[in-house]
């Protein structure tokens, strides 16, 4: 697999390309200036965007020159969805999110050396164009019948689609042409749901400039049942630690399905084919060890959040399941862990609550009587210490960081409370 395109295909990073053989030759001749765009439709990028960053990283490592576009202009409009009109966010919000995403995407690539990455903002060239210029110079190259034939437009014709969203494809295509003219960019990448926009940009450059350029899309990341991890489905895996803790991020990949984990390892990690073959073999021979899941979670969390946060996430999981000392966890990590599992407020008066009350409030048992039975049967724990006295109360020493208590029934039923003393 000497050609980078073949390597990307093996890793599952290629869904479609324009003129595959021509693109292969183009990449072989290199270096190629290429770009990928990120619209600020939220305050953070997510793992779908991370796939694009990893693709850019692999292309850069192969000797090509990445441009990361943040959509300060296109983010004001929003790419049309299959169902329902997007709510346009206030300009101030879009500007704030644009800067956040600029900062996020800039952490992953090399900005020095012969193939240094660059970040550009399409607001810089779009905001200065007047409507007459836009219609004459861009709009004349887009036959309306072809725009109406786009799947996302067809799906909205009956329910309605605004001219604003209908015209989004013109803005993204204009970006490609501008970057082609300004920086010699000849390849645009994006998710497979962007394929229509990608090829529209290729066609605009052919029609207006007579040049032949390329597009490449990545497959959408899905679960084993084919469903997406997307913000519109309520399952976005955010890269911002304020929106999703590093612990929860690590747990997401640690819980990857056996059917999909090797695919994820190929996409999200830099492990060699030999290492991945070993992980796949382990998955079949010793699935209970979950070696592939551990490798995936550790690698991706380190890429996104750094080694320190990865170690904290691993230590947190060990501690809450009774394999190490909870007291070793810092307050933020402990709160993140319990919030991810179940953290419930527990107001109390001058006296601290009983262990029975804690077990019930934490949700690890259904009732106070069930809590007493769990204690009698030897299966109830407070902060990983077995409870033997059903009449016992918490002591100040039981409040981790002065607030938190971890309750557990058996090996896996865990909950937490935040004691709020009145």
Short mmCIF file of N, CA and C in Angstrom, two decimals, residues 83-207:
data_model
loop_
_atom_site.label_atom_id
_atom_site.label_comp_id
_atom_site.label_asym_id
_atom_site.label_seq_id
_atom_site.Cartn_x
_atom_site.Cartn_y
_atom_site.Cartn_z
N UNK A 83 -34.68 16.76 7.27
CA UNK A 83 -35.99 17.06 7.84
C UNK A 83 -35.93 18.39 8.58
N UNK A 84 -36.74 19.34 8.16
CA UNK A 84 -36.90 20.57 8.91
C UNK A 84 -35.84 21.62 8.66
N UNK A 85 -36.25 22.87 8.71
CA UNK A 85 -35.37 24.01 8.51
C UNK A 85 -34.48 24.22 9.73
N UNK A 86 -33.23 24.54 9.48
CA UNK A 86 -32.34 24.87 10.59
C UNK A 86 -32.73 26.20 11.21
N UNK A 87 -32.54 26.31 12.50
CA UNK A 87 -32.71 27.58 13.18
C UNK A 87 -31.40 28.34 13.04
N UNK A 88 -31.47 29.53 12.46
CA UNK A 88 -30.24 30.30 12.28
C UNK A 88 -29.82 30.92 13.62
N UNK A 89 -28.59 30.67 14.01
CA UNK A 89 -28.08 31.20 15.27
C UNK A 89 -27.73 32.68 15.14
N UNK A 90 -27.79 33.43 16.24
CA UNK A 90 -27.39 34.85 16.20
C UNK A 90 -25.95 34.99 15.71
N UNK A 91 -25.66 36.09 15.02
CA UNK A 91 -24.33 36.30 14.46
C UNK A 91 -23.26 36.27 15.54
N UNK A 92 -23.56 36.85 16.68
CA UNK A 92 -22.58 36.87 17.77
C UNK A 92 -22.24 35.45 18.22
N UNK A 93 -23.26 34.58 18.28
CA UNK A 93 -23.03 33.19 18.66
C UNK A 93 -22.17 32.48 17.63
N UNK A 94 -22.47 32.69 16.35
CA UNK A 94 -21.70 32.04 15.29
C UNK A 94 -20.24 32.49 15.35
N UNK A 95 -20.01 33.78 15.58
CA UNK A 95 -18.63 34.27 15.68
C UNK A 95 -17.90 33.63 16.86
N UNK A 96 -18.59 33.51 17.97
CA UNK A 96 -17.99 32.88 19.15
C UNK A 96 -17.66 31.42 18.88
N UNK A 97 -18.59 30.69 18.28
CA UNK A 97 -18.36 29.28 17.97
C UNK A 97 -17.26 29.12 16.91
N UNK A 98 -17.19 30.05 15.97
CA UNK A 98 -16.15 29.99 14.94
C UNK A 98 -14.77 30.02 15.58
N UNK A 99 -14.58 30.90 16.55
CA UNK A 99 -13.28 31.00 17.22
C UNK A 99 -12.98 29.74 18.04
N UNK A 100 -14.00 29.19 18.67
CA UNK A 100 -13.80 27.96 19.44
C UNK A 100 -13.37 26.81 18.53
N UNK A 101 -14.03 26.70 17.39
CA UNK A 101 -13.71 25.61 16.47
C UNK A 101 -12.36 25.83 15.82
N UNK A 102 -12.03 27.09 15.52
CA UNK A 102 -10.69 27.39 15.00
C UNK A 102 -9.63 26.88 15.98
N UNK A 103 -9.84 27.14 17.26
CA UNK A 103 -8.89 26.69 18.27
C UNK A 103 -8.84 25.17 18.36
N UNK A 104 -10.00 24.53 18.29
CA UNK A 104 -10.04 23.07 18.39
C UNK A 104 -9.31 22.39 17.23
N UNK A 105 -9.65 22.77 16.02
CA UNK A 105 -9.08 22.07 14.86
C UNK A 105 -7.59 22.32 14.72
N UNK A 106 -7.12 23.43 15.29
CA UNK A 106 -5.71 23.79 15.16
C UNK A 106 -4.79 22.92 16.01
N UNK A 107 -5.36 22.13 16.92
CA UNK A 107 -4.53 21.34 17.83
C UNK A 107 -4.01 20.04 17.23
N UNK A 108 -4.54 19.65 16.09
CA UNK A 108 -4.29 18.28 15.63
C UNK A 108 -3.25 18.15 14.53
N UNK A 109 -2.97 19.23 13.83
CA UNK A 109 -2.06 19.15 12.70
C UNK A 109 -0.77 19.92 12.98
N UNK A 110 0.21 19.72 12.11
CA UNK A 110 1.51 20.38 12.24
C UNK A 110 1.44 21.71 11.49
N UNK A 111 1.71 22.80 12.18
CA UNK A 111 1.65 24.13 11.58
C UNK A 111 3.05 24.69 11.27
N UNK A 112 4.03 23.83 11.27
CA UNK A 112 5.39 24.21 10.92
C UNK A 112 5.94 23.21 9.91
N UNK A 113 7.03 23.58 9.28
CA UNK A 113 7.67 22.65 8.36
C UNK A 113 7.20 22.82 6.94
N UNK A 114 7.67 21.95 6.03
CA UNK A 114 7.39 22.11 4.60
C UNK A 114 5.93 21.87 4.23
N UNK A 115 5.18 21.17 5.07
CA UNK A 115 3.77 20.89 4.77
C UNK A 115 2.87 21.46 5.86
N UNK A 116 3.22 22.66 6.31
CA UNK A 116 2.50 23.30 7.41
C UNK A 116 1.03 23.53 7.08
N UNK A 117 0.18 23.26 8.05
CA UNK A 117 -1.26 23.49 7.88
C UNK A 117 -1.57 24.98 7.99
N UNK A 118 -2.71 25.37 7.43
CA UNK A 118 -3.21 26.74 7.55
C UNK A 118 -4.69 26.70 7.89
N UNK A 119 -5.14 27.67 8.66
CA UNK A 119 -6.56 27.82 8.96
C UNK A 119 -7.08 29.06 8.23
N UNK A 120 -8.20 28.91 7.53
CA UNK A 120 -8.82 30.03 6.83
C UNK A 120 -10.28 30.11 7.24
N UNK A 121 -10.87 31.30 7.05
CA UNK A 121 -12.26 31.54 7.44
C UNK A 121 -13.00 32.08 6.23
N UNK A 122 -14.05 31.39 5.77
CA UNK A 122 -14.72 31.82 4.55
C UNK A 122 -15.47 33.15 4.70
N UNK A 123 -15.62 33.63 5.93
CA UNK A 123 -16.22 34.95 6.11
C UNK A 123 -15.34 36.03 5.49
N UNK A 124 -14.03 35.78 5.46
CA UNK A 124 -13.09 36.79 4.98
C UNK A 124 -13.32 37.14 3.51
N UNK A 125 -13.72 36.19 2.68
CA UNK A 125 -13.95 36.52 1.28
C UNK A 125 -15.43 36.58 0.92
N UNK A 126 -16.28 35.96 1.73
CA UNK A 126 -17.71 35.98 1.41
C UNK A 126 -18.36 37.30 1.82
N UNK A 127 -17.93 37.86 2.94
CA UNK A 127 -18.58 39.06 3.47
C UNK A 127 -18.38 40.28 2.59
N UNK A 128 -17.38 40.27 1.72
CA UNK A 128 -17.10 41.44 0.87
C UNK A 128 -17.80 41.35 -0.49
N UNK A 129 -18.47 40.24 -0.77
CA UNK A 129 -19.11 40.06 -2.08
C UNK A 129 -20.53 40.61 -2.05
N UNK A 130 -20.90 41.43 -3.04
CA UNK A 130 -22.28 41.93 -3.08
C UNK A 130 -23.18 40.95 -3.81
N UNK A 131 -24.47 41.13 -3.68
CA UNK A 131 -25.43 40.17 -4.20
C UNK A 131 -25.41 40.08 -5.72
N UNK A 132 -25.18 41.21 -6.40
CA UNK A 132 -25.12 41.20 -7.86
C UNK A 132 -23.93 40.36 -8.32
N UNK A 133 -22.78 40.58 -7.69
CA UNK A 133 -21.59 39.82 -8.04
C UNK A 133 -21.81 38.33 -7.79
N UNK A 134 -22.46 38.01 -6.64
CA UNK A 134 -22.71 36.61 -6.30
C UNK A 134 -23.59 35.94 -7.35
N UNK A 135 -24.67 36.59 -7.74
CA UNK A 135 -25.60 36.00 -8.70
C UNK A 135 -24.97 35.86 -10.08
N UNK A 136 -24.22 36.90 -10.51
CA UNK A 136 -23.62 36.87 -11.85
C UNK A 136 -22.45 35.89 -11.92
N UNK A 137 -21.61 35.88 -10.88
CA UNK A 137 -20.36 35.14 -10.95
C UNK A 137 -20.49 33.69 -10.48
N UNK A 138 -21.43 33.45 -9.55
CA UNK A 138 -21.59 32.11 -9.00
C UNK A 138 -22.90 31.48 -9.46
N UNK A 139 -23.99 32.19 -9.24
CA UNK A 139 -25.32 31.62 -9.51
C UNK A 139 -25.52 31.17 -10.94
N UNK A 140 -24.89 31.86 -11.91
CA UNK A 140 -25.12 31.50 -13.32
C UNK A 140 -24.57 30.12 -13.67
N UNK A 141 -23.72 29.56 -12.83
CA UNK A 141 -23.13 28.25 -13.12
C UNK A 141 -23.92 27.10 -12.49
N UNK A 142 -25.08 27.39 -11.86
CA UNK A 142 -25.84 26.35 -11.16
C UNK A 142 -27.23 26.20 -11.78
N UNK A 143 -27.42 25.21 -12.65
CA UNK A 143 -28.76 24.95 -13.21
C UNK A 143 -29.73 24.59 -12.10
N UNK A 144 -30.88 25.23 -12.08
CA UNK A 144 -31.85 25.00 -11.01
C UNK A 144 -32.36 23.57 -11.04
N UNK A 145 -32.52 22.99 -12.23
CA UNK A 145 -33.03 21.62 -12.29
C UNK A 145 -32.07 20.64 -11.59
N UNK A 146 -30.77 20.88 -11.69
CA UNK A 146 -29.81 20.01 -11.02
C UNK A 146 -29.84 20.24 -9.51
N UNK A 147 -30.04 21.48 -9.09
CA UNK A 147 -30.15 21.77 -7.66
C UNK A 147 -31.39 21.11 -7.07
N UNK A 148 -32.48 21.12 -7.83
CA UNK A 148 -33.72 20.50 -7.36
C UNK A 148 -33.59 18.98 -7.28
N UNK A 149 -32.68 18.42 -8.07
CA UNK A 149 -32.52 16.97 -8.09
C UNK A 149 -31.70 16.45 -6.92
N UNK A 150 -31.04 17.34 -6.18
CA UNK A 150 -30.25 16.90 -5.04
C UNK A 150 -31.16 16.23 -4.01
N UNK A 151 -30.70 15.12 -3.43
CA UNK A 151 -31.55 14.32 -2.55
C UNK A 151 -32.09 15.13 -1.38
N UNK A 152 -31.21 15.92 -0.74
CA UNK A 152 -31.65 16.67 0.43
C UNK A 152 -32.71 17.70 0.06
N UNK A 153 -32.63 18.26 -1.15
CA UNK A 153 -33.63 19.23 -1.60
C UNK A 153 -34.93 18.51 -1.94
N UNK A 154 -34.82 17.38 -2.66
CA UNK A 154 -36.04 16.63 -3.01
C UNK A 154 -36.84 16.23 -1.77
N UNK A 155 -36.10 15.84 -0.72
CA UNK A 155 -36.78 15.39 0.49
C UNK A 155 -37.51 16.52 1.21
N UNK A 156 -37.15 17.77 0.87
CA UNK A 156 -37.75 18.92 1.56
C UNK A 156 -38.76 19.68 0.70
N UNK A 157 -38.91 19.29 -0.55
CA UNK A 157 -39.76 20.08 -1.44
C UNK A 157 -41.21 20.13 -0.96
N UNK A 158 -41.70 19.01 -0.45
CA UNK A 158 -43.10 18.98 -0.02
C UNK A 158 -43.31 19.75 1.27
N UNK A 159 -42.39 19.55 2.24
CA UNK A 159 -42.53 20.24 3.53
C UNK A 159 -42.05 21.69 3.45
N UNK A 160 -41.18 21.95 2.48
CA UNK A 160 -40.70 23.32 2.30
C UNK A 160 -39.24 23.49 2.65
N UNK A 161 -38.54 24.26 1.84
CA UNK A 161 -37.15 24.59 2.10
C UNK A 161 -36.95 26.06 1.72
N UNK A 162 -36.27 26.80 2.55
CA UNK A 162 -36.07 28.21 2.29
C UNK A 162 -35.03 28.41 1.18
N UNK A 163 -35.08 29.57 0.54
CA UNK A 163 -34.08 29.89 -0.47
C UNK A 163 -32.69 29.95 0.17
N UNK A 164 -32.65 30.33 1.44
CA UNK A 164 -31.37 30.41 2.15
C UNK A 164 -30.68 29.05 2.17
N UNK A 165 -31.38 28.03 2.65
CA UNK A 165 -30.77 26.71 2.70
C UNK A 165 -30.59 26.12 1.31
N UNK A 166 -31.52 26.40 0.42
CA UNK A 166 -31.41 25.92 -0.95
C UNK A 166 -30.11 26.41 -1.60
N UNK A 167 -29.68 27.60 -1.22
CA UNK A 167 -28.50 28.21 -1.84
C UNK A 167 -27.20 27.87 -1.14
N UNK A 168 -27.25 27.08 -0.07
CA UNK A 168 -26.03 26.78 0.67
C UNK A 168 -24.96 26.17 -0.23
N UNK A 169 -25.35 25.31 -1.14
CA UNK A 169 -24.39 24.64 -2.02
C UNK A 169 -23.58 25.65 -2.82
N UNK A 170 -24.16 26.78 -3.16
CA UNK A 170 -23.42 27.80 -3.91
C UNK A 170 -22.29 28.37 -3.06
N UNK A 171 -22.57 28.58 -1.78
CA UNK A 171 -21.54 29.15 -0.89
C UNK A 171 -20.37 28.19 -0.72
N UNK A 172 -20.67 26.90 -0.49
CA UNK A 172 -19.58 25.95 -0.30
C UNK A 172 -18.79 25.77 -1.59
N UNK A 173 -19.47 25.78 -2.71
CA UNK A 173 -18.77 25.66 -3.99
C UNK A 173 -17.89 26.87 -4.23
N UNK A 174 -18.40 28.03 -3.86
CA UNK A 174 -17.61 29.25 -4.02
C UNK A 174 -16.34 29.19 -3.16
N UNK A 175 -16.44 28.59 -1.98
CA UNK A 175 -15.25 28.41 -1.14
C UNK A 175 -14.17 27.64 -1.88
N UNK A 176 -14.59 26.54 -2.50
CA UNK A 176 -13.61 25.70 -3.21
C UNK A 176 -12.95 26.51 -4.33
N UNK A 177 -13.76 27.23 -5.08
CA UNK A 177 -13.18 28.00 -6.19
C UNK A 177 -12.23 29.07 -5.68
N UNK A 178 -12.62 29.76 -4.62
CA UNK A 178 -11.75 30.80 -4.07
C UNK A 178 -10.42 30.20 -3.62
N UNK A 179 -10.47 29.08 -2.90
CA UNK A 179 -9.24 28.46 -2.40
C UNK A 179 -8.41 27.88 -3.54
N UNK A 180 -9.07 27.42 -4.57
CA UNK A 180 -8.34 26.92 -5.75
C UNK A 180 -7.58 28.07 -6.41
N UNK A 181 -8.26 29.20 -6.57
CA UNK A 181 -7.62 30.35 -7.21
C UNK A 181 -6.54 30.97 -6.33
N UNK A 182 -6.82 31.07 -5.04
CA UNK A 182 -5.92 31.78 -4.13
C UNK A 182 -4.72 30.93 -3.72
N UNK A 183 -4.95 29.63 -3.48
CA UNK A 183 -3.89 28.79 -2.91
C UNK A 183 -3.57 27.55 -3.74
N UNK A 184 -4.19 27.41 -4.89
CA UNK A 184 -3.92 26.25 -5.71
C UNK A 184 -4.45 24.95 -5.14
N UNK A 185 -5.52 25.02 -4.37
CA UNK A 185 -6.10 23.81 -3.78
C UNK A 185 -6.82 23.00 -4.86
N UNK A 186 -6.54 21.70 -4.86
CA UNK A 186 -7.09 20.83 -5.91
C UNK A 186 -7.83 19.62 -5.35
N UNK A 187 -8.03 19.59 -4.04
CA UNK A 187 -8.77 18.48 -3.43
C UNK A 187 -9.55 19.00 -2.23
N UNK A 188 -10.84 18.67 -2.20
CA UNK A 188 -11.67 18.96 -1.03
C UNK A 188 -12.14 17.63 -0.45
N UNK A 189 -12.09 17.53 0.88
CA UNK A 189 -12.57 16.33 1.56
C UNK A 189 -13.74 16.69 2.47
N UNK A 190 -14.52 15.69 2.83
CA UNK A 190 -15.65 15.91 3.73
C UNK A 190 -16.38 14.60 3.97
N UNK A 191 -17.38 14.65 4.84
CA UNK A 191 -18.19 13.47 5.11
C UNK A 191 -19.03 13.09 3.90
N UNK A 192 -19.45 11.84 3.84
CA UNK A 192 -20.19 11.37 2.67
C UNK A 192 -21.55 12.06 2.54
N UNK A 193 -22.08 12.59 3.63
CA UNK A 193 -23.33 13.35 3.53
C UNK A 193 -23.11 14.70 2.84
N UNK A 194 -21.85 15.06 2.62
CA UNK A 194 -21.51 16.30 1.93
C UNK A 194 -21.16 16.08 0.45
N UNK A 195 -21.35 14.85 -0.04
CA UNK A 195 -20.88 14.53 -1.38
C UNK A 195 -21.45 15.46 -2.44
N UNK A 196 -22.72 15.79 -2.33
CA UNK A 196 -23.32 16.70 -3.31
C UNK A 196 -22.66 18.06 -3.31
N UNK A 197 -22.33 18.56 -2.13
CA UNK A 197 -21.65 19.85 -2.04
C UNK A 197 -20.22 19.77 -2.58
N UNK A 198 -19.54 18.66 -2.28
CA UNK A 198 -18.17 18.49 -2.74
C UNK A 198 -18.11 18.49 -4.27
N UNK A 199 -18.97 17.69 -4.89
CA UNK A 199 -18.93 17.59 -6.35
C UNK A 199 -19.45 18.86 -7.03
N UNK A 200 -20.32 19.60 -6.34
CA UNK A 200 -20.78 20.87 -6.90
C UNK A 200 -19.62 21.86 -7.01
N UNK A 201 -18.73 21.83 -6.03
CA UNK A 201 -17.55 22.70 -6.09
C UNK A 201 -16.63 22.30 -7.23
N UNK A 202 -16.45 20.99 -7.42
CA UNK A 202 -15.64 20.50 -8.54
C UNK A 202 -16.23 20.98 -9.87
N UNK A 203 -17.55 20.89 -9.98
CA UNK A 203 -18.23 21.28 -11.22
C UNK A 203 -18.14 22.79 -11.43
N UNK A 204 -18.26 23.59 -10.37
CA UNK A 204 -18.16 25.05 -10.52
C UNK A 204 -16.79 25.43 -11.07
N UNK A 205 -15.73 24.83 -10.55
CA UNK A 205 -14.38 25.15 -11.01
C UNK A 205 -14.21 24.73 -12.46
N UNK A 206 -14.79 23.61 -12.84
CA UNK A 206 -14.69 23.17 -14.25
C UNK A 206 -15.43 24.14 -15.17
N UNK A 207 -16.64 24.55 -14.74
CA UNK A 207 -17.44 25.42 -15.59
C UNK A 207 -16.85 26.83 -15.69
#
